[in-house]
Amino acid sequence: MALASRFLLALFVFTLASGAQAATEPFTLYAIDAVTGTGAFQGKTMAADERMYAALINKAGGINGQPIDIEIEDDQSNPRVAVQLANEIMAKHPAAILGPTIQATCNAVGALVAAAGPVMYCQSPGIRPPKDGFVFSAGVAITRTVPIAVKFARLIGARRMALLIANDATGQSTDEILASVLAQPENRVIAVVAHEHFDDTALDINAQLARIKAANPDYIYLSAAGTPFQTVIRGLRDAGMTMPVTTSAANMHAEFLSPYGDALPQRVLFNGPVYWGMDVDRAGPLRPALTEFLDAHKAAGTPITPDEFYGWDSTKIVISAFQKLGTTATADQVRRYISGLHGFWGISGEYDFRIGDQHGLGDNASVILQYDPAKQVSGPGGVPLK
């Protein structure tokens, strides 16, 4: 064989081998989670779900034979740390980032990616991203869940409501939305008898709770998540306040609540996902997504919590983009894919991002849940169950 032919044959074999090696190199999907800090209860859950869903895809062969490597960075629930981590990740030119976990860190990182990407899928429902932008938000939008919670309170007879709001980004949004919702004609039967705020790093809120107790409410709307929520629960217990409390599904963890036992308020209520407590055999079109989720937990030997849809579905949606477009997809291609996604089933229900709020879920994806005994107490949209 001529020298030139041998060289070409060797080059061809080397190229094939290099291509095969490249095809099996892991595809890195970056995530920023609140593994520590005030948002750690939710952030650790998000990180676990990201890993669990990636493992599920890898077991099925990865993305076109390419395994997924989830690289998780801890932002410590701190916006400045989240921005630093995002800048380091963006230097690697990824098309998408999973997270962050809480609204404050999402707002901080969202400002970085808004103009040109990468796609950021915030795992808090509290932000309100611009339509068709690079920022997406998990769960039902806070502009929907706050009215649903107020509607449920009104329909079960609440007439004297106290508002207790943490001074964080979610609290500021909640204050604004509550003012509008409570001004609606149907909600004017509800009187706001106390409206208190507290710092989310406070060790106690005794003064605020004393004023609320003196106002004699029959219902408390609480905007706080993670460690601040625990501060409130301890304060309610110590003050002997047992009226119903409604809050975010991010707080519906036995790890949070079981230590308080009988000292909890009579009813602790959460805006939660439709899958919680659902009978798989009666799940209808949700069944394949729910079965996939439950089977993954069974294989991992991990418990299921109501707030997992924030991490599970967002990871599933982002990975579906790369399954469709390939792992070399650009940020703009991923953005356009998710913006047009519809008829897509996660454990939260059917997604249709054409509604334009960057969440993709409507009122029928939210129900009211009660802790201990854990059960669904409303239908979709907050109508009480009889």
mmCIF file of C-alpha atoms in Angstrom:
data_model
loop_
_atom_site.group_PDB
_atom_site.id
_atom_site.type_symbol
_atom_site.label_atom_id
_atom_site.label_comp_id
_atom_site.label_asym_id
_atom_site.label_seq_id
_atom_site.Cartn_x
_atom_site.Cartn_y
_atom_site.Cartn_z
ATOM 1 C CA MET A 1 0.000 0.000 0.000
ATOM 2 C CA ALA A 2 1.288 3.441 -0.929
ATOM 3 C CA LEU A 3 2.425 5.717 1.895
ATOM 4 C CA ALA A 4 -0.268 8.282 1.051
ATOM 5 C CA SER A 5 -3.006 5.633 1.170
ATOM 6 C CA ARG A 6 -1.739 4.343 4.512
ATOM 7 C CA PHE A 7 -1.764 7.882 5.894
ATOM 8 C CA LEU A 8 -5.335 8.482 4.702
ATOM 9 C CA LEU A 9 -6.482 5.154 6.178
ATOM 10 C CA ALA A 10 -4.853 5.944 9.529
ATOM 11 C CA LEU A 11 -6.418 9.426 9.508
ATOM 12 C CA PHE A 12 -9.846 7.938 8.758
ATOM 13 C CA VAL A 13 -9.554 5.399 11.604
ATOM 14 C CA PHE A 14 -8.374 8.117 14.014
ATOM 15 C CA THR A 15 -11.263 10.377 13.023
ATOM 16 C CA LEU A 16 -13.807 7.608 13.616
ATOM 17 C CA ALA A 17 -12.299 6.784 17.001
ATOM 18 C CA SER A 18 -12.220 10.446 18.028
ATOM 19 C CA GLY A 19 -15.834 10.919 16.952
ATOM 20 C CA ALA A 20 -16.971 7.869 18.911
ATOM 21 C CA GLN A 21 -15.107 9.096 21.989
ATOM 22 C CA ALA A 22 -16.606 12.579 21.661
ATOM 23 C CA ALA A 23 -20.119 11.174 21.309
ATOM 24 C CA THR A 24 -19.832 9.391 24.656
ATOM 25 C CA GLU A 25 -18.332 12.283 26.598
ATOM 26 C CA PRO A 26 -20.801 13.520 29.224
ATOM 27 C CA PHE A 27 -22.985 16.502 28.451
ATOM 28 C CA THR A 28 -22.692 18.894 31.391
ATOM 29 C CA LEU A 29 -25.886 20.551 32.578
ATOM 30 C CA TYR A 30 -25.206 23.266 35.124
ATOM 31 C CA ALA A 31 -27.431 24.007 38.132
ATOM 32 C CA ILE A 32 -27.350 26.685 40.816
ATOM 33 C CA ASP A 33 -29.171 25.533 43.956
ATOM 34 C CA ALA A 34 -29.601 26.800 47.518
ATOM 35 C CA VAL A 35 -28.002 23.739 49.084
ATOM 36 C CA THR A 36 -27.281 25.788 52.220
ATOM 37 C CA GLY A 37 -28.735 28.965 53.706
ATOM 38 C CA THR A 38 -32.342 29.966 54.333
ATOM 39 C CA GLY A 39 -33.605 28.206 51.189
ATOM 40 C CA ALA A 40 -31.766 24.952 51.825
ATOM 41 C CA PHE A 41 -34.787 22.762 52.525
ATOM 42 C CA GLN A 42 -36.103 23.449 49.042
ATOM 43 C CA GLY A 43 -32.685 23.771 47.418
ATOM 44 C CA LYS A 44 -31.554 20.334 48.560
ATOM 45 C CA THR A 45 -34.773 18.893 47.150
ATOM 46 C CA MET A 46 -34.169 20.624 43.809
ATOM 47 C CA ALA A 47 -30.621 19.264 43.623
ATOM 48 C CA ALA A 48 -31.833 15.741 44.433
ATOM 49 C CA ASP A 49 -34.489 15.888 41.717
ATOM 50 C CA GLU A 50 -32.033 17.199 39.132
ATOM 51 C CA ARG A 51 -29.730 14.271 39.830
ATOM 52 C CA MET A 52 -32.592 11.783 39.938
ATOM 53 C CA TYR A 53 -34.058 12.841 36.605
ATOM 54 C CA ALA A 54 -30.634 12.896 34.916
ATOM 55 C CA ALA A 55 -29.992 9.384 36.243
ATOM 56 C CA LEU A 56 -33.325 8.273 34.782
ATOM 57 C CA ILE A 57 -32.367 9.613 31.344
ATOM 58 C CA ASN A 58 -28.866 8.154 31.578
ATOM 59 C CA LYS A 59 -30.302 4.730 32.396
ATOM 60 C CA ALA A 60 -32.317 4.972 29.174
ATOM 61 C CA GLY A 61 -29.203 5.810 27.143
ATOM 62 C CA GLY A 62 -28.713 9.515 27.787
ATOM 63 C CA ILE A 63 -29.275 12.095 25.073
ATOM 64 C CA ASN A 64 -28.622 10.291 21.798
ATOM 65 C CA GLY A 65 -26.147 8.056 23.621
ATOM 66 C CA GLN A 66 -24.466 10.919 25.457
ATOM 67 C CA PRO A 67 -24.730 10.724 29.270
ATOM 68 C CA ILE A 68 -25.783 13.779 31.285
ATOM 69 C CA ASP A 69 -23.538 15.097 34.028
ATOM 70 C CA ILE A 70 -25.372 17.441 36.431
ATOM 71 C CA GLU A 71 -22.929 19.936 37.924
ATOM 72 C CA ILE A 72 -24.532 21.614 40.950
ATOM 73 C CA GLU A 73 -23.205 24.791 42.547
ATOM 74 C CA ASP A 74 -24.382 25.999 45.973
ATOM 75 C CA ASP A 75 -25.333 29.691 46.045
ATOM 76 C CA GLN A 76 -25.918 29.561 49.822
ATOM 77 C CA SER A 77 -29.313 31.279 49.240
ATOM 78 C CA ASN A 78 -27.304 34.461 48.632
ATOM 79 C CA PRO A 79 -27.903 36.617 45.506
ATOM 80 C CA ARG A 80 -24.292 37.835 45.371
ATOM 81 C CA VAL A 81 -22.957 34.281 45.495
ATOM 82 C CA ALA A 82 -25.502 33.242 42.854
ATOM 83 C CA VAL A 83 -24.293 36.015 40.517
ATOM 84 C CA GLN A 84 -20.662 35.013 41.033
ATOM 85 C CA LEU A 85 -21.453 31.383 40.248
ATOM 86 C CA ALA A 86 -23.557 32.344 37.231
ATOM 87 C CA ASN A 87 -20.712 34.421 35.791
ATOM 88 C CA GLU A 88 -18.319 31.490 36.201
ATOM 89 C CA ILE A 89 -20.788 29.139 34.503
ATOM 90 C CA MET A 90 -21.577 31.588 31.703
ATOM 91 C CA ALA A 91 -17.863 31.758 30.861
ATOM 92 C CA LYS A 92 -18.263 28.131 29.728
ATOM 93 C CA HIS A 93 -21.046 29.174 27.303
ATOM 94 C CA PRO A 94 -23.824 26.759 28.292
ATOM 95 C CA ALA A 95 -27.196 26.976 26.570
ATOM 96 C CA ALA A 96 -29.141 26.591 29.834
ATOM 97 C CA ILE A 97 -28.832 26.772 33.614
ATOM 98 C CA LEU A 98 -31.152 25.020 36.055
ATOM 99 C CA GLY A 99 -32.138 27.165 39.049
ATOM 100 C CA PRO A 100 -31.565 29.156 41.150
ATOM 101 C CA THR A 101 -33.936 28.088 43.930
ATOM 102 C CA ILE A 102 -35.406 31.200 45.553
ATOM 103 C CA GLN A 103 -36.826 34.394 44.125
ATOM 104 C CA ALA A 104 -34.041 36.713 45.270
ATOM 105 C CA THR A 105 -31.297 34.635 43.627
ATOM 106 C CA CYS A 106 -33.451 34.112 40.533
ATOM 107 C CA ASN A 107 -33.916 37.865 40.156
ATOM 108 C CA ALA A 108 -30.173 38.449 40.504
ATOM 109 C CA VAL A 109 -29.142 35.817 37.947
ATOM 110 C CA GLY A 110 -32.077 36.634 35.683
ATOM 111 C CA ALA A 111 -30.711 40.139 35.180
ATOM 112 C CA LEU A 112 -27.478 38.629 33.833
ATOM 113 C CA VAL A 113 -29.093 36.330 31.283
ATOM 114 C CA ALA A 114 -32.042 38.472 30.192
ATOM 115 C CA ALA A 115 -30.419 39.973 27.100
ATOM 116 C CA ALA A 116 -28.706 37.032 25.423
ATOM 117 C CA GLY A 117 -29.005 33.943 27.584
ATOM 118 C CA PRO A 118 -28.263 31.301 28.592
ATOM 119 C CA VAL A 119 -31.766 30.069 29.363
ATOM 120 C CA MET A 120 -32.370 30.181 33.126
ATOM 121 C CA TYR A 121 -35.102 28.006 34.626
ATOM 122 C CA CYS A 122 -35.808 29.475 38.072
ATOM 123 C CA GLN A 123 -37.195 26.900 40.501
ATOM 124 C CA SER A 124 -39.299 29.412 42.404
ATOM 125 C CA PRO A 125 -42.789 30.362 41.204
ATOM 126 C CA GLY A 126 -42.382 33.894 42.507
ATOM 127 C CA ILE A 127 -40.732 35.670 39.573
ATOM 128 C CA ARG A 128 -42.573 37.202 36.625
ATOM 129 C CA PRO A 129 -40.304 36.915 33.574
ATOM 130 C CA PRO A 130 -41.005 38.780 30.324
ATOM 131 C CA LYS A 131 -42.788 36.819 27.614
ATOM 132 C CA ASP A 132 -40.571 34.848 25.211
ATOM 133 C CA GLY A 133 -37.394 35.764 27.115
ATOM 134 C CA PHE A 134 -34.515 33.613 28.324
ATOM 135 C CA VAL A 135 -35.907 33.315 31.869
ATOM 136 C CA PHE A 136 -38.506 30.690 32.812
ATOM 137 C CA SER A 137 -40.094 30.013 36.185
ATOM 138 C CA ALA A 138 -41.236 26.740 37.752
ATOM 139 C CA GLY A 139 -44.671 26.030 39.143
ATOM 140 C CA VAL A 140 -47.888 27.977 38.832
ATOM 141 C CA ALA A 141 -47.223 31.722 38.721
ATOM 142 C CA ILE A 142 -47.576 33.582 42.024
ATOM 143 C CA THR A 143 -50.053 35.855 40.250
ATOM 144 C CA ARG A 144 -52.317 32.772 40.116
ATOM 145 C CA THR A 145 -51.554 31.020 43.413
ATOM 146 C CA VAL A 146 -52.158 34.065 45.636
ATOM 147 C CA PRO A 147 -55.698 34.621 44.253
ATOM 148 C CA ILE A 148 -56.382 30.874 44.543
ATOM 149 C CA ALA A 149 -55.330 30.858 48.222
ATOM 150 C CA VAL A 150 -57.498 33.899 48.986
ATOM 151 C CA LYS A 151 -60.418 32.355 47.107
ATOM 152 C CA PHE A 152 -60.154 29.174 49.176
ATOM 153 C CA ALA A 153 -59.985 31.165 52.423
ATOM 154 C CA ARG A 154 -63.100 33.128 51.464
ATOM 155 C CA LEU A 155 -65.049 30.041 50.448
ATOM 156 C CA ILE A 156 -64.362 28.255 53.759
ATOM 157 C CA GLY A 157 -65.561 31.304 55.672
ATOM 158 C CA ALA A 158 -62.503 33.434 56.489
ATOM 159 C CA ARG A 159 -63.595 37.009 57.241
ATOM 160 C CA ARG A 160 -60.811 38.457 59.443
ATOM 161 C CA MET A 161 -57.452 37.881 57.776
ATOM 162 C CA ALA A 162 -53.987 38.725 59.061
ATOM 163 C CA LEU A 163 -51.132 39.118 56.599
ATOM 164 C CA LEU A 164 -47.637 38.129 57.781
ATOM 165 C CA ILE A 165 -45.031 38.845 55.116
ATOM 166 C CA ALA A 166 -41.266 38.255 55.107
ATOM 167 C CA ASN A 167 -39.206 41.166 53.806
ATOM 168 C CA ASP A 168 -37.752 39.238 50.889
ATOM 169 C CA ALA A 169 -38.318 39.363 47.146
ATOM 170 C CA THR A 170 -41.236 36.931 47.284
ATOM 171 C CA GLY A 171 -42.806 38.894 50.119
ATOM 172 C CA GLN A 172 -42.637 42.123 48.152
ATOM 173 C CA SER A 173 -44.365 40.498 45.172
ATOM 174 C CA THR A 174 -46.945 38.872 47.432
ATOM 175 C CA ASP A 175 -47.770 42.198 49.094
ATOM 176 C CA GLU A 176 -48.399 43.776 45.714
ATOM 177 C CA ILE A 177 -50.566 40.899 44.481
ATOM 178 C CA LEU A 178 -52.541 40.642 47.740
ATOM 179 C CA ALA A 179 -53.463 44.311 47.584
ATOM 180 C CA SER A 180 -54.981 43.779 44.144
ATOM 181 C CA VAL A 181 -56.670 40.456 44.972
ATOM 182 C CA LEU A 182 -58.250 41.604 48.228
ATOM 183 C CA ALA A 183 -59.643 44.675 46.450
ATOM 184 C CA GLN A 184 -61.653 42.480 44.083
ATOM 185 C CA PRO A 185 -65.430 42.730 44.708
ATOM 186 C CA GLU A 186 -65.852 39.074 45.666
ATOM 187 C CA ASN A 187 -63.088 39.354 48.304
ATOM 188 C CA ARG A 188 -64.309 42.495 50.026
ATOM 189 C CA VAL A 189 -66.065 40.325 52.601
ATOM 190 C CA ILE A 190 -62.577 39.662 53.990
ATOM 191 C CA ALA A 191 -61.248 42.350 56.330
ATOM 192 C CA VAL A 192 -57.474 42.647 56.768
ATOM 193 C CA VAL A 193 -57.242 43.108 60.530
ATOM 194 C CA ALA A 194 -53.426 43.051 60.722
ATOM 195 C CA HIS A 195 -50.623 43.467 58.196
ATOM 196 C CA GLU A 196 -47.167 42.689 59.564
ATOM 197 C CA HIS A 197 -43.703 42.332 58.056
ATOM 198 C CA PHE A 198 -40.555 40.728 59.409
ATOM 199 C CA ASP A 199 -36.929 40.315 58.402
ATOM 200 C CA ASP A 200 -36.239 36.868 56.997
ATOM 201 C CA THR A 201 -33.129 36.602 59.200
ATOM 202 C CA ALA A 202 -35.044 37.405 62.410
ATOM 203 C CA LEU A 203 -34.705 34.898 65.235
ATOM 204 C CA ASP A 204 -38.142 35.715 66.587
ATOM 205 C CA ILE A 205 -41.197 37.745 65.547
ATOM 206 C CA ASN A 206 -42.877 38.023 68.925
ATOM 207 C CA ALA A 207 -43.860 41.675 68.514
ATOM 208 C CA GLN A 208 -45.562 41.082 65.150
ATOM 209 C CA LEU A 209 -47.409 38.030 66.457
ATOM 210 C CA ALA A 210 -48.573 39.893 69.550
ATOM 211 C CA ARG A 211 -50.164 42.548 67.361
ATOM 212 C CA ILE A 212 -51.765 39.898 65.127
ATOM 213 C CA LYS A 213 -53.145 38.038 68.141
ATOM 214 C CA ALA A 214 -54.630 41.247 69.540
ATOM 215 C CA ALA A 215 -56.428 41.811 66.203
ATOM 216 C CA ASN A 216 -58.230 38.460 66.615
ATOM 217 C CA PRO A 217 -57.977 37.119 63.035
ATOM 218 C CA ASP A 218 -59.653 33.917 61.944
ATOM 219 C CA TYR A 219 -57.063 33.219 59.234
ATOM 220 C CA ILE A 220 -53.377 34.042 58.556
ATOM 221 C CA TYR A 221 -51.849 34.465 55.109
ATOM 222 C CA LEU A 222 -48.116 33.793 55.521
ATOM 223 C CA SER A 223 -45.490 34.641 52.922
ATOM 224 C CA ALA A 224 -42.267 32.998 54.112
ATOM 225 C CA ALA A 225 -40.315 29.919 53.104
ATOM 226 C CA GLY A 226 -37.582 27.803 54.600
ATOM 227 C CA THR A 227 -35.982 28.923 57.866
ATOM 228 C CA PRO A 228 -38.207 32.049 58.190
ATOM 229 C CA PHE A 229 -41.260 29.802 57.986
ATOM 230 C CA GLN A 230 -39.954 27.753 60.907
ATOM 231 C CA THR A 231 -39.461 30.966 62.876
ATOM 232 C CA VAL A 232 -43.129 31.808 62.340
ATOM 233 C CA ILE A 233 -44.345 28.323 63.308
ATOM 234 C CA ARG A 234 -42.338 28.450 66.542
ATOM 235 C CA GLY A 235 -43.760 31.881 67.276
ATOM 236 C CA LEU A 236 -47.338 30.766 66.633
ATOM 237 C CA ARG A 237 -46.841 27.787 68.936
ATOM 238 C CA ASP A 238 -45.359 29.902 71.718
ATOM 239 C CA ALA A 239 -48.148 32.487 71.389
ATOM 240 C CA GLY A 240 -50.852 29.804 71.502
ATOM 241 C CA MET A 241 -52.242 30.866 68.111
ATOM 242 C CA THR A 242 -54.111 28.044 66.380
ATOM 243 C CA MET A 243 -56.074 29.708 63.575
ATOM 244 C CA PRO A 244 -55.572 28.322 60.022
ATOM 245 C CA VAL A 245 -52.415 29.402 58.210
ATOM 246 C CA THR A 246 -51.928 29.303 54.446
ATOM 247 C CA THR A 247 -48.466 29.377 52.888
ATOM 248 C CA SER A 248 -46.300 28.007 50.074
ATOM 249 C CA ALA A 249 -45.906 24.339 49.153
ATOM 250 C CA ALA A 250 -42.159 24.933 49.540
ATOM 251 C CA ASN A 251 -42.796 24.538 53.287
ATOM 252 C CA MET A 252 -44.754 21.279 53.183
ATOM 253 C CA HIS A 253 -42.060 19.016 54.602
ATOM 254 C CA ALA A 254 -42.402 16.602 57.482
ATOM 255 C CA GLU A 255 -38.840 17.665 58.363
ATOM 256 C CA PHE A 256 -40.210 21.173 58.911
ATOM 257 C CA LEU A 257 -43.461 20.368 60.620
ATOM 258 C CA SER A 258 -43.420 17.050 62.458
ATOM 259 C CA PRO A 259 -41.335 18.327 65.421
ATOM 260 C CA TYR A 260 -44.215 20.626 66.360
ATOM 261 C CA GLY A 261 -46.805 17.836 66.629
ATOM 262 C CA ASP A 262 -50.048 18.946 68.253
ATOM 263 C CA ALA A 263 -48.681 22.459 68.753
ATOM 264 C CA LEU A 264 -49.216 23.288 65.070
ATOM 265 C CA PRO A 265 -52.108 25.558 64.092
ATOM 266 C CA GLN A 266 -55.363 23.671 63.559
ATOM 267 C CA ARG A 267 -54.895 23.794 59.791
ATOM 268 C CA VAL A 268 -51.653 24.474 57.927
ATOM 269 C CA LEU A 269 -52.573 24.894 54.271
ATOM 270 C CA PHE A 270 -50.430 25.066 51.158
ATOM 271 C CA ASN A 271 -50.869 25.963 47.509
ATOM 272 C CA GLY A 272 -49.660 22.706 46.079
ATOM 273 C CA PRO A 273 -49.445 20.530 42.973
ATOM 274 C CA VAL A 274 -52.211 18.341 41.611
ATOM 275 C CA TYR A 275 -50.089 15.167 41.849
ATOM 276 C CA TRP A 276 -49.899 15.163 45.651
ATOM 277 C CA GLY A 277 -51.918 12.213 46.951
ATOM 278 C CA MET A 278 -53.263 11.410 43.492
ATOM 279 C CA ASP A 279 -54.220 7.823 42.726
ATOM 280 C CA VAL A 280 -52.032 6.776 39.789
ATOM 281 C CA ASP A 281 -54.793 4.599 38.339
ATOM 282 C CA ARG A 282 -57.066 7.648 38.188
ATOM 283 C CA ALA A 283 -54.466 10.110 36.969
ATOM 284 C CA GLY A 284 -55.697 10.101 33.361
ATOM 285 C CA PRO A 285 -53.252 11.794 30.977
ATOM 286 C CA LEU A 286 -51.002 12.643 33.944
ATOM 287 C CA ARG A 287 -50.382 8.948 34.577
ATOM 288 C CA PRO A 288 -47.213 8.388 32.468
ATOM 289 C CA ALA A 289 -45.435 11.410 33.985
ATOM 290 C CA LEU A 290 -46.560 10.529 37.506
ATOM 291 C CA THR A 291 -45.556 6.869 37.125
ATOM 292 C CA GLU A 292 -42.117 7.902 35.874
ATOM 293 C CA PHE A 293 -41.703 10.182 38.910
ATOM 294 C CA LEU A 294 -42.885 7.594 41.442
ATOM 295 C CA ASP A 295 -40.788 4.816 39.927
ATOM 296 C CA ALA A 296 -37.675 7.007 40.052
ATOM 297 C CA HIS A 297 -38.247 7.652 43.757
ATOM 298 C CA LYS A 298 -38.842 3.988 44.418
ATOM 299 C CA ALA A 299 -35.596 3.071 42.685
ATOM 300 C CA ALA A 300 -33.695 5.754 44.608
ATOM 301 C CA GLY A 301 -35.370 4.885 47.911
ATOM 302 C CA THR A 302 -36.202 8.517 48.641
ATOM 303 C CA PRO A 303 -39.402 10.034 50.071
ATOM 304 C CA ILE A 304 -41.707 12.220 47.988
ATOM 305 C CA THR A 305 -42.460 15.824 48.932
ATOM 306 C CA PRO A 306 -45.092 18.219 47.520
ATOM 307 C CA ASP A 307 -42.626 20.846 46.252
ATOM 308 C CA GLU A 308 -40.631 18.534 43.997
ATOM 309 C CA PHE A 309 -42.444 19.610 40.868
ATOM 310 C CA TYR A 310 -40.351 22.799 40.917
ATOM 311 C CA GLY A 311 -37.145 20.809 40.363
ATOM 312 C CA TRP A 312 -38.448 17.701 38.615
ATOM 313 C CA ASP A 313 -40.486 19.344 35.877
ATOM 314 C CA SER A 314 -37.985 22.132 35.185
ATOM 315 C CA THR A 315 -35.207 19.563 34.744
ATOM 316 C CA LYS A 316 -37.446 17.422 32.550
ATOM 317 C CA ILE A 317 -38.352 20.384 30.332
ATOM 318 C CA VAL A 318 -34.765 21.576 29.881
ATOM 319 C CA ILE A 319 -33.490 18.083 29.125
ATOM 320 C CA SER A 320 -36.349 17.588 26.653
ATOM 321 C CA ALA A 321 -35.007 20.600 24.752
ATOM 322 C CA PHE A 322 -31.625 18.935 24.307
ATOM 323 C CA GLN A 323 -33.283 15.620 23.436
ATOM 324 C CA LYS A 324 -35.111 17.433 20.654
ATOM 325 C CA LEU A 325 -32.358 19.805 19.513
ATOM 326 C CA GLY A 326 -29.168 17.936 20.405
ATOM 327 C CA THR A 327 -26.571 18.855 23.007
ATOM 328 C CA THR A 328 -24.973 21.458 20.732
ATOM 329 C CA ALA A 329 -28.160 23.567 20.779
ATOM 330 C CA THR A 330 -27.732 27.280 21.368
ATOM 331 C CA ALA A 331 -29.368 29.286 24.133
ATOM 332 C CA ASP A 332 -31.686 30.913 21.611
ATOM 333 C CA GLN A 333 -32.749 27.542 20.215
ATOM 334 C CA VAL A 334 -33.544 26.268 23.728
ATOM 335 C CA ARG A 335 -35.427 29.493 24.495
ATOM 336 C CA ARG A 336 -37.560 29.171 21.360
ATOM 337 C CA TYR A 337 -38.214 25.483 22.016
ATOM 338 C CA ILE A 338 -39.535 26.070 25.547
ATOM 339 C CA SER A 339 -41.478 29.201 24.560
ATOM 340 C CA GLY A 340 -43.440 27.156 22.023
ATOM 341 C CA LEU A 341 -43.754 23.989 24.105
ATOM 342 C CA HIS A 342 -47.323 22.744 24.599
ATOM 343 C CA GLY A 343 -49.065 19.437 25.223
ATOM 344 C CA PHE A 344 -46.129 18.511 27.452
ATOM 345 C CA TRP A 345 -46.972 16.566 30.615
ATOM 346 C CA GLY A 346 -44.990 16.878 33.814
ATOM 347 C CA ILE A 347 -46.073 15.942 37.318
ATOM 348 C CA SER A 348 -47.649 19.421 37.625
ATOM 349 C CA GLY A 349 -49.986 18.748 34.724
ATOM 350 C CA GLU A 350 -50.054 19.800 31.089
ATOM 351 C CA TYR A 351 -47.665 22.592 30.108
ATOM 352 C CA ASP A 352 -48.507 25.185 27.482
ATOM 353 C CA PHE A 353 -45.944 27.979 27.359
ATOM 354 C CA ARG A 354 -47.913 29.759 24.672
ATOM 355 C CA ILE A 355 -49.929 31.398 27.485
ATOM 356 C CA GLY A 356 -46.961 33.749 27.742
ATOM 357 C CA ASP A 357 -46.182 33.900 31.470
ATOM 358 C CA GLN A 358 -43.007 31.726 31.161
ATOM 359 C CA HIS A 359 -44.501 29.229 33.672
ATOM 360 C CA GLY A 360 -46.679 27.288 31.246
ATOM 361 C CA LEU A 361 -49.274 26.271 33.870
ATOM 362 C CA GLY A 362 -52.801 27.565 34.477
ATOM 363 C CA ASP A 363 -55.078 27.724 37.534
ATOM 364 C CA ASN A 364 -56.072 24.074 37.141
ATOM 365 C CA ALA A 365 -52.508 23.018 38.033
ATOM 366 C CA SER A 366 -52.857 24.332 41.604
ATOM 367 C CA VAL A 367 -54.800 22.865 44.535
ATOM 368 C CA ILE A 368 -54.894 23.597 48.253
ATOM 369 C CA LEU A 369 -53.319 20.928 50.459
ATOM 370 C CA GLN A 370 -53.531 20.390 54.208
ATOM 371 C CA TYR A 371 -50.758 19.032 56.378
ATOM 372 C CA ASP A 372 -51.369 16.413 59.071
ATOM 373 C CA PRO A 373 -53.406 14.653 58.030
ATOM 374 C CA ALA A 374 -51.903 15.275 54.603
ATOM 375 C CA LYS A 375 -54.738 15.580 52.134
ATOM 376 C CA GLN A 376 -56.101 17.622 49.291
ATOM 377 C CA VAL A 377 -58.787 20.024 50.516
ATOM 378 C CA SER A 378 -59.590 21.841 47.276
ATOM 379 C CA GLY A 379 -60.075 21.031 43.638
ATOM 380 C CA PRO A 380 -58.057 22.731 40.894
ATOM 381 C CA GLY A 381 -58.252 26.497 41.223
ATOM 382 C CA GLY A 382 -58.983 26.524 44.969
ATOM 383 C CA VAL A 383 -62.647 25.449 45.168
ATOM 384 C CA PRO A 384 -63.064 23.575 48.506
ATOM 385 C CA LEU A 385 -63.831 19.875 48.364
ATOM 386 C CA LYS A 386 -67.027 18.810 50.126
#
